[in-house]
PDB file of C-alpha atoms in Angstrom:
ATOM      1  CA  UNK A  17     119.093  95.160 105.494  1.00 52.00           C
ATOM      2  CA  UNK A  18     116.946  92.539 103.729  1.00 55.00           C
ATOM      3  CA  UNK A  19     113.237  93.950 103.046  1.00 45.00           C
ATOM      4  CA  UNK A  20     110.494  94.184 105.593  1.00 48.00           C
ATOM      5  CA  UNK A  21     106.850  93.233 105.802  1.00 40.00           C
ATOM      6  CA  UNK A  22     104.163  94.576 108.305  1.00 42.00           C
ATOM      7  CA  UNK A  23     101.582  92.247 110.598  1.00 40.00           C
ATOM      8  CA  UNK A  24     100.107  94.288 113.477  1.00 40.00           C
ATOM      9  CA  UNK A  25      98.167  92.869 116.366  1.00 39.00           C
ATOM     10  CA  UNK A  26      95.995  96.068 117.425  1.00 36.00           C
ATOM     11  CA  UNK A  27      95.603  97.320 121.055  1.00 36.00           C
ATOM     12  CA  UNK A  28      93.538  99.664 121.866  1.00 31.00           C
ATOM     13  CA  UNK A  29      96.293 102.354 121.522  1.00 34.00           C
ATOM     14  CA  UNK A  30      96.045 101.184 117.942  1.00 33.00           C
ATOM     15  CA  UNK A  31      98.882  99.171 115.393  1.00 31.00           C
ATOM     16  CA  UNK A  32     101.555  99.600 112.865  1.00 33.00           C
ATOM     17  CA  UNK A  33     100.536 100.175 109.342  1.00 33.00           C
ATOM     18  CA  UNK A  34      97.777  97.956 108.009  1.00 31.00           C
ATOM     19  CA  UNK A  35      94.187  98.207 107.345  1.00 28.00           C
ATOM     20  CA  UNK A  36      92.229  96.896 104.454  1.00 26.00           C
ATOM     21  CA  UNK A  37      89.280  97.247 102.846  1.00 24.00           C
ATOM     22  CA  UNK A  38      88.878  97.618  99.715  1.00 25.00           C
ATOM     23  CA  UNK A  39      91.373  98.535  96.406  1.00 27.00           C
ATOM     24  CA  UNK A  40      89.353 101.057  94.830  1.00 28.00           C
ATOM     25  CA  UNK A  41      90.104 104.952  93.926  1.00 30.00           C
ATOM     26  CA  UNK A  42      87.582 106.075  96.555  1.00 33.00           C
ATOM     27  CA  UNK A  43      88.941 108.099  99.663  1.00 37.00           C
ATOM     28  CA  UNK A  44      89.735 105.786 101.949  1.00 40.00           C
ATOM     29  CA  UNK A  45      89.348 106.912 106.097  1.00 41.00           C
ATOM     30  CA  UNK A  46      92.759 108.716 107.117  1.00 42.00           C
ATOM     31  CA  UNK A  47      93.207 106.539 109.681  1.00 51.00           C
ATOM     32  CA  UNK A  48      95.643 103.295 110.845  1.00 66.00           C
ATOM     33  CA  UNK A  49      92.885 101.110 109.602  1.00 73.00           C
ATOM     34  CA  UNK A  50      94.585 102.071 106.771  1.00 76.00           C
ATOM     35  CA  UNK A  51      97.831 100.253 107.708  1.00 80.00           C
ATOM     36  CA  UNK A  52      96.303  97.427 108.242  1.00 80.00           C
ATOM     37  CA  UNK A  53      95.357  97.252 104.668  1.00 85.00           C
ATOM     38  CA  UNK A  54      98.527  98.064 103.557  1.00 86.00           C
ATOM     39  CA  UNK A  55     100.372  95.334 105.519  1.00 83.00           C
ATOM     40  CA  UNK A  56      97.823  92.512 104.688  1.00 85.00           C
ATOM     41  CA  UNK A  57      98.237  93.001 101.341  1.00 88.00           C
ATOM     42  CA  UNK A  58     102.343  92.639 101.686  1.00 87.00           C
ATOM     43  CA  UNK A  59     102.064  89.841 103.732  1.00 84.00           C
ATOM     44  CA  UNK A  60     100.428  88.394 100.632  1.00 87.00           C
ATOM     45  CA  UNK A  61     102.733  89.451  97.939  1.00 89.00           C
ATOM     46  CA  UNK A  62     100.700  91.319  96.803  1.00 92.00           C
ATOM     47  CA  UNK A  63     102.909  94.036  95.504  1.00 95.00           C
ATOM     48  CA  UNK A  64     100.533  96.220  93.043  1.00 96.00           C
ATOM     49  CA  UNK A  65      98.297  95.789  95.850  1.00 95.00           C
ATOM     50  CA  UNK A  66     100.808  96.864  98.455  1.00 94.00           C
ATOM     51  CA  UNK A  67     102.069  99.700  96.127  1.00 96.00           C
ATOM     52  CA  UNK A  68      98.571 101.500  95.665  1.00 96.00           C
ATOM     53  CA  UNK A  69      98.687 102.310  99.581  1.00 95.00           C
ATOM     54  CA  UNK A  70     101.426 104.667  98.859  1.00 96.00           C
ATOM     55  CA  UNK A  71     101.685 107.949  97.042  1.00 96.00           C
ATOM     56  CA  UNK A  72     103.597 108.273  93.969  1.00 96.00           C
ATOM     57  CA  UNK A  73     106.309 110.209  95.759  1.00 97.00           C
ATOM     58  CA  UNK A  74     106.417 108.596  99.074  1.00 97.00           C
ATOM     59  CA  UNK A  75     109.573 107.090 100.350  1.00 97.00           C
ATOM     60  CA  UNK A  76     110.927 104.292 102.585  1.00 96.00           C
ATOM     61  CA  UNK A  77     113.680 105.161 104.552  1.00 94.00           C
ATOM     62  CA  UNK A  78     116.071 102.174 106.125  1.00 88.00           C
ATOM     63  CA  UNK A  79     118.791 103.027 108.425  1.00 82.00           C
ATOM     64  CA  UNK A  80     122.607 102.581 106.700  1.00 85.00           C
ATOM     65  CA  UNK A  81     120.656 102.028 103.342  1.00 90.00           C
ATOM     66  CA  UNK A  82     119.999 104.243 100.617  1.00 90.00           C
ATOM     67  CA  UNK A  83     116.317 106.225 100.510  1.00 93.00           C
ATOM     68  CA  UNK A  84     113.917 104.619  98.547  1.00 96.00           C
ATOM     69  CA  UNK A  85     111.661 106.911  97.180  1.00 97.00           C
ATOM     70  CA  UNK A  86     108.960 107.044  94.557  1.00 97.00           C
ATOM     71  CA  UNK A  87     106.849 103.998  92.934  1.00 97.00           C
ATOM     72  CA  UNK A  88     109.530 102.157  90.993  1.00 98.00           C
ATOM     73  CA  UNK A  89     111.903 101.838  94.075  1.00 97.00           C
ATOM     74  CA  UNK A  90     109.127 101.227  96.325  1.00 97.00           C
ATOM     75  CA  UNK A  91     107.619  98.213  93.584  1.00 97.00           C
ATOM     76  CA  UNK A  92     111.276  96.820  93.663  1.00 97.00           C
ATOM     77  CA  UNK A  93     111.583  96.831  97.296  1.00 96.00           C
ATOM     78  CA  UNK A  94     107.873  95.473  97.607  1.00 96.00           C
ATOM     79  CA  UNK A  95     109.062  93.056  94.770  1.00 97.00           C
ATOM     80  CA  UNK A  96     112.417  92.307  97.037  1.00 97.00           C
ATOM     81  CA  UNK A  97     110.445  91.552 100.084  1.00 95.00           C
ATOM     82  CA  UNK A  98     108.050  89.017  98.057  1.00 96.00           C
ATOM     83  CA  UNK A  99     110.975  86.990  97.025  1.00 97.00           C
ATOM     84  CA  UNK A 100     112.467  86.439 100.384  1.00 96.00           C
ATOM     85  CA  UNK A 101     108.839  85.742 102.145  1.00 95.00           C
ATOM     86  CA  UNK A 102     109.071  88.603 104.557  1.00 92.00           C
ATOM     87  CA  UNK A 103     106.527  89.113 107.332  1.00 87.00           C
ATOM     88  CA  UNK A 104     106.755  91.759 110.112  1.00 81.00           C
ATOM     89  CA  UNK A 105     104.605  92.320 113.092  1.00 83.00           C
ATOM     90  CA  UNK A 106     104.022  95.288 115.931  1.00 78.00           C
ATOM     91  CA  UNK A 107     102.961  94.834 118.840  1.00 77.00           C
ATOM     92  CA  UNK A 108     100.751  98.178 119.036  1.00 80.00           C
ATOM     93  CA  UNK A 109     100.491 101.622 116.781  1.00 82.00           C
ATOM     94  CA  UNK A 110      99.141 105.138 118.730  1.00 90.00           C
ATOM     95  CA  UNK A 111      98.120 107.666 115.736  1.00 91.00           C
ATOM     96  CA  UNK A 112      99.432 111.522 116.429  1.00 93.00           C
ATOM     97  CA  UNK A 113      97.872 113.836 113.905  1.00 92.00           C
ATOM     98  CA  UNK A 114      99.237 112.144 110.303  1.00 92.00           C
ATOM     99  CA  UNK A 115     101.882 109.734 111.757  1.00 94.00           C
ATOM    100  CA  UNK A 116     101.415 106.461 112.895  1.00 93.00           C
ATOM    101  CA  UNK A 117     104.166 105.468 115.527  1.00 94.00           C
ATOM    102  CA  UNK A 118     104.265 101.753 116.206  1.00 91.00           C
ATOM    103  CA  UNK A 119     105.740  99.945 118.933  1.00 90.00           C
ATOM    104  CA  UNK A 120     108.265  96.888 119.035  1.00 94.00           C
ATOM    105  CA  UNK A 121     107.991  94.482 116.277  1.00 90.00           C
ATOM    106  CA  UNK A 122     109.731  91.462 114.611  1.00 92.00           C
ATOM    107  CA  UNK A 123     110.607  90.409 111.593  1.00 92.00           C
ATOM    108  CA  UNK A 124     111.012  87.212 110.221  1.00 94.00           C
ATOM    109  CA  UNK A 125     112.209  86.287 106.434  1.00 95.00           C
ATOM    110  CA  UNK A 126     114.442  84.028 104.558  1.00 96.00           C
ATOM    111  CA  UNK A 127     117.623  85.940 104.395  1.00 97.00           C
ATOM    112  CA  UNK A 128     117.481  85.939 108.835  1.00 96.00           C
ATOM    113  CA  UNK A 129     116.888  82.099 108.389  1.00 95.00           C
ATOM    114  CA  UNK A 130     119.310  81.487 106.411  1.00 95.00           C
ATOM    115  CA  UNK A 131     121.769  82.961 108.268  1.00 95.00           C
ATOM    116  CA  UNK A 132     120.399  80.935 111.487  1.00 94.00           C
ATOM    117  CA  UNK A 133     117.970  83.320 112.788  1.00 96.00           C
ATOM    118  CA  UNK A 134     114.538  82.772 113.687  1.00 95.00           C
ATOM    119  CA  UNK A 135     113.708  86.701 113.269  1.00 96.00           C
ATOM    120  CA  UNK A 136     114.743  90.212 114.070  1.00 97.00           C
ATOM    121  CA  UNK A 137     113.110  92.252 116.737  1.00 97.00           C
ATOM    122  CA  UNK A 138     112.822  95.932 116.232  1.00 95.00           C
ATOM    123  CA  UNK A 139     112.608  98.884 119.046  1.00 96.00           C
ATOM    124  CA  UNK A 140     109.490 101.337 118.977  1.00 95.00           C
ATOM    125  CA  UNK A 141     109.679 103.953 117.534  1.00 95.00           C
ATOM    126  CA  UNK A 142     109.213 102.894 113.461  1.00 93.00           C
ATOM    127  CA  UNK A 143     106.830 105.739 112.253  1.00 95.00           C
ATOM    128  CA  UNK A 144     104.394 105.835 108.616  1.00 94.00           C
ATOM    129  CA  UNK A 145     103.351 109.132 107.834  1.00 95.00           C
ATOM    130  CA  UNK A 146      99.842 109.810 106.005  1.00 93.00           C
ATOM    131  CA  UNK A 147      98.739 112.029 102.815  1.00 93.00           C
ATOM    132  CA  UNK A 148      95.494 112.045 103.205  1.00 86.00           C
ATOM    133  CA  UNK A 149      94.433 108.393 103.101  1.00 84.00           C
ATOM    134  CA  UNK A 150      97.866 107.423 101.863  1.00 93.00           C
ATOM    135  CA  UNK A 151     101.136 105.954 102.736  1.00 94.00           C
ATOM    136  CA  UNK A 152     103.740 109.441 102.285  1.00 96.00           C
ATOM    137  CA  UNK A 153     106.436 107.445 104.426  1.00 96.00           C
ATOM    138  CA  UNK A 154     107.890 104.831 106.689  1.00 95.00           C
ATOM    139  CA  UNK A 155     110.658 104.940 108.841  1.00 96.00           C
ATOM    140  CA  UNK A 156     111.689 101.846 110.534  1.00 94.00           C
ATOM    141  CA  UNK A 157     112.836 102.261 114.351  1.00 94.00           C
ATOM    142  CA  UNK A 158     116.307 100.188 114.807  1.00 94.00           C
ATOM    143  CA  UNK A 159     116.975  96.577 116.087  1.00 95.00           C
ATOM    144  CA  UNK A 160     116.409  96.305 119.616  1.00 97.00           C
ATOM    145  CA  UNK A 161     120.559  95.924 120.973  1.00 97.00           C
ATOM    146  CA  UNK A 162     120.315  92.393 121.689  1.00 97.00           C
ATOM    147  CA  UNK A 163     119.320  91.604 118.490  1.00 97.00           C
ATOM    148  CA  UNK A 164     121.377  93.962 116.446  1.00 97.00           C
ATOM    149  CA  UNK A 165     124.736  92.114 118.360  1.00 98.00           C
ATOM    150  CA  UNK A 166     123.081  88.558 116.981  1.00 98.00           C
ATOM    151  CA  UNK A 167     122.517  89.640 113.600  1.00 97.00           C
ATOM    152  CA  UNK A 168     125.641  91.560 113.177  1.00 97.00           C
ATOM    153  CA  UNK A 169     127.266  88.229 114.301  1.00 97.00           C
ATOM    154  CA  UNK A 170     125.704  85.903 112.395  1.00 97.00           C
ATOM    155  CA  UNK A 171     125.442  88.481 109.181  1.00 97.00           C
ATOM    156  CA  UNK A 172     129.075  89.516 109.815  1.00 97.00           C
ATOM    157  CA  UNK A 173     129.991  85.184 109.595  1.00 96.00           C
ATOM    158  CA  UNK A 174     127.703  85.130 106.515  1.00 97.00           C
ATOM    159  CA  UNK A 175     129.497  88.112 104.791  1.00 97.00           C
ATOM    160  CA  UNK A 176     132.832  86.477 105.276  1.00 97.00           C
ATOM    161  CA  UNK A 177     132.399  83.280 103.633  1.00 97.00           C
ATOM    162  CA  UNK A 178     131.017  85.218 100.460  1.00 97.00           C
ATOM    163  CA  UNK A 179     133.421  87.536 100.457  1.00 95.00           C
ATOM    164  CA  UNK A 180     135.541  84.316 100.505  1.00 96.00           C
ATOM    165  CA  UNK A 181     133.592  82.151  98.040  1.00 95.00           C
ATOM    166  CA  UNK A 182     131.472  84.524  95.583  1.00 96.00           C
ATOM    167  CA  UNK A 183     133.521  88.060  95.866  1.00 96.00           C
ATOM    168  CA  UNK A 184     132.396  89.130  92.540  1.00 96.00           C
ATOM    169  CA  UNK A 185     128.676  88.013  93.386  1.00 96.00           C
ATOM    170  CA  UNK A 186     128.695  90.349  96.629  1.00 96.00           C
ATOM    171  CA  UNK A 187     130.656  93.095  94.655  1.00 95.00           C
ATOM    172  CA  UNK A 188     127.937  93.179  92.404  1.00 95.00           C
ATOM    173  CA  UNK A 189     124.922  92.797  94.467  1.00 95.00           C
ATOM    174  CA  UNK A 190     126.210  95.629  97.045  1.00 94.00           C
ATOM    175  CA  UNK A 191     127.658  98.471  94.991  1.00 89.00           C
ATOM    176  CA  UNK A 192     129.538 101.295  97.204  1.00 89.00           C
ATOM    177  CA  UNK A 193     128.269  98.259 100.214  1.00 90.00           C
ATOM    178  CA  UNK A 194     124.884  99.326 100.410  1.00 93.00           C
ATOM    179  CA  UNK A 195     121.312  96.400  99.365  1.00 93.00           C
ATOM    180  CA  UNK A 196     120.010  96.799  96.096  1.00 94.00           C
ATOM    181  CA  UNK A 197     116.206  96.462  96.926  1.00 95.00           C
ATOM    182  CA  UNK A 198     114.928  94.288  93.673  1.00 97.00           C
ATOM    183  CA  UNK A 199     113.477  91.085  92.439  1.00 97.00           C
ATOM    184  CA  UNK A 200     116.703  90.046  90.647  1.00 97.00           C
ATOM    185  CA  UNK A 201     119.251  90.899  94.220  1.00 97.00           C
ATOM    186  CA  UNK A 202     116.616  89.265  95.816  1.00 98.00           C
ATOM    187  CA  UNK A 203     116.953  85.693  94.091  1.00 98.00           C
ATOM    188  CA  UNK A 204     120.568  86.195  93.661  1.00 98.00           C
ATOM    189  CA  UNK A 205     121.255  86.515  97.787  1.00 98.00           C
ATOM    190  CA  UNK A 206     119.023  83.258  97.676  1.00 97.00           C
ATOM    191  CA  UNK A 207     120.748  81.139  95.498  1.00 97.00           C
ATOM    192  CA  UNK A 208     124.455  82.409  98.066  1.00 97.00           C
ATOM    193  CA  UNK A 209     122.303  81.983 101.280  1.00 97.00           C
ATOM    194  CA  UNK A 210     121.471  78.458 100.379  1.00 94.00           C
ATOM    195  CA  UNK A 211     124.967  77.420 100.145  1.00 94.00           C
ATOM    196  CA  UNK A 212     125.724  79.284 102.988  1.00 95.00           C
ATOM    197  CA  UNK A 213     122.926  77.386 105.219  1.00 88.00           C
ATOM    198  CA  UNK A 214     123.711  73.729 103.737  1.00 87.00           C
ATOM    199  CA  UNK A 215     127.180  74.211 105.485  1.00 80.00           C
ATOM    200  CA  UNK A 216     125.460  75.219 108.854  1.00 62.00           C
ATOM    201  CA  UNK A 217     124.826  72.883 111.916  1.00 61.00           C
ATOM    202  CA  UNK A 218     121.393  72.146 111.906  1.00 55.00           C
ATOM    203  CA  UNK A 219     120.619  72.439 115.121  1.00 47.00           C
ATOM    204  CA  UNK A 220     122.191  76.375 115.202  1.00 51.00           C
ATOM    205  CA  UNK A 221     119.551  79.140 116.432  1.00 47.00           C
TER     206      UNK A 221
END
């Protein structure tokens, strides 16, 4: 699936990753604060920013994609996400020991919009594990049902018509049918989505 992007409103129980403070090679607090940070700076596209939350190893798992793991995957996801404007929110985080477990969020970007979506909204669940004051890895919960059915629908009418008009396009930006999480896929999908949408009702949501 197209990249993500973290906002959290905090609760008292506490919110996804995010936190901010200030970029520097002091310790920061081991804490969700922390997440906040993290997420603020995505939100801004701010992807060495973003990428300095992490540790050098840490990995990003999405469900049916391949793992991303270490900095230059995580830069080109980071990178991905920055092209297509993503920005995610949770409702609420509760911190157990080095994970962060957030609850439902949503997701909105311009791959969903293009494919008439207003946003995503994701089940609880979506966990970030900490290294000390840094980002080891995230693990997004899935798509709440009812919006899994609407994006499979409206992804699975998208998918058709370029598999109809730009085969070799989708060939090459999903190799063995999995994303390829870059800058480059990223403006590609755009320049396919945009035909795509200019042939959609308007009024469609």
């Amino acid at each position: 699936m197209p990249g993500r992007r973290f906002v959290i409103r905090w609760r008292k129980t506490g919110p996804l990753l995010l936190g901010v403070l200030s970029l520097s090679c002091s310790k920061r607090p081991n804490d969700a604060s922390e997440f906040r940070g993290y997420l603020d700076a995505v939100n801004r596209n701010a992807v060495a920013e973003a990428l300095a939350f992490h540790t050098p190893d840490a990995e990003f798992i999405i469900p049916g994609q391949s793992p991303i793991r270490g900095s230059a995957d995580l830069r080109s996801l980071l990178q991905y996400d920055s092209v297509l404007k993503s920005s995610v929110r949770f409702e609420a985080a509760v911190q157990i020991g080095d994970t962060l477990i957030l609850g439902p969020g949503s997701e909105k970007n311009l791959f969903f919009e293009s494919i008439g979506l207003d946003s995503v909204t994701y089940a609880g669940g979506t966990r970030v594990v900490l290294e000390g004051s840094l980002i080891q890895g995230i693990y997004p919960a899935n798509l709440l049902p009812e919006s899994a059915a609407v994006f499979q629908q409206r992804y699975g009418e998208f998918m058709t018509w370029a598999g109809e008009e730009a085969p070799e396009e989708v060939a090459r930006l999903m190799p063995d049918g999995l994303f390829r999480y870059d800058r480059v896929s990223a403006e590609a999908w755009l320049q396919l989505l945009r035909r795509y949408a200019a042939r959609m009702p308007k009024d469609r949501s």
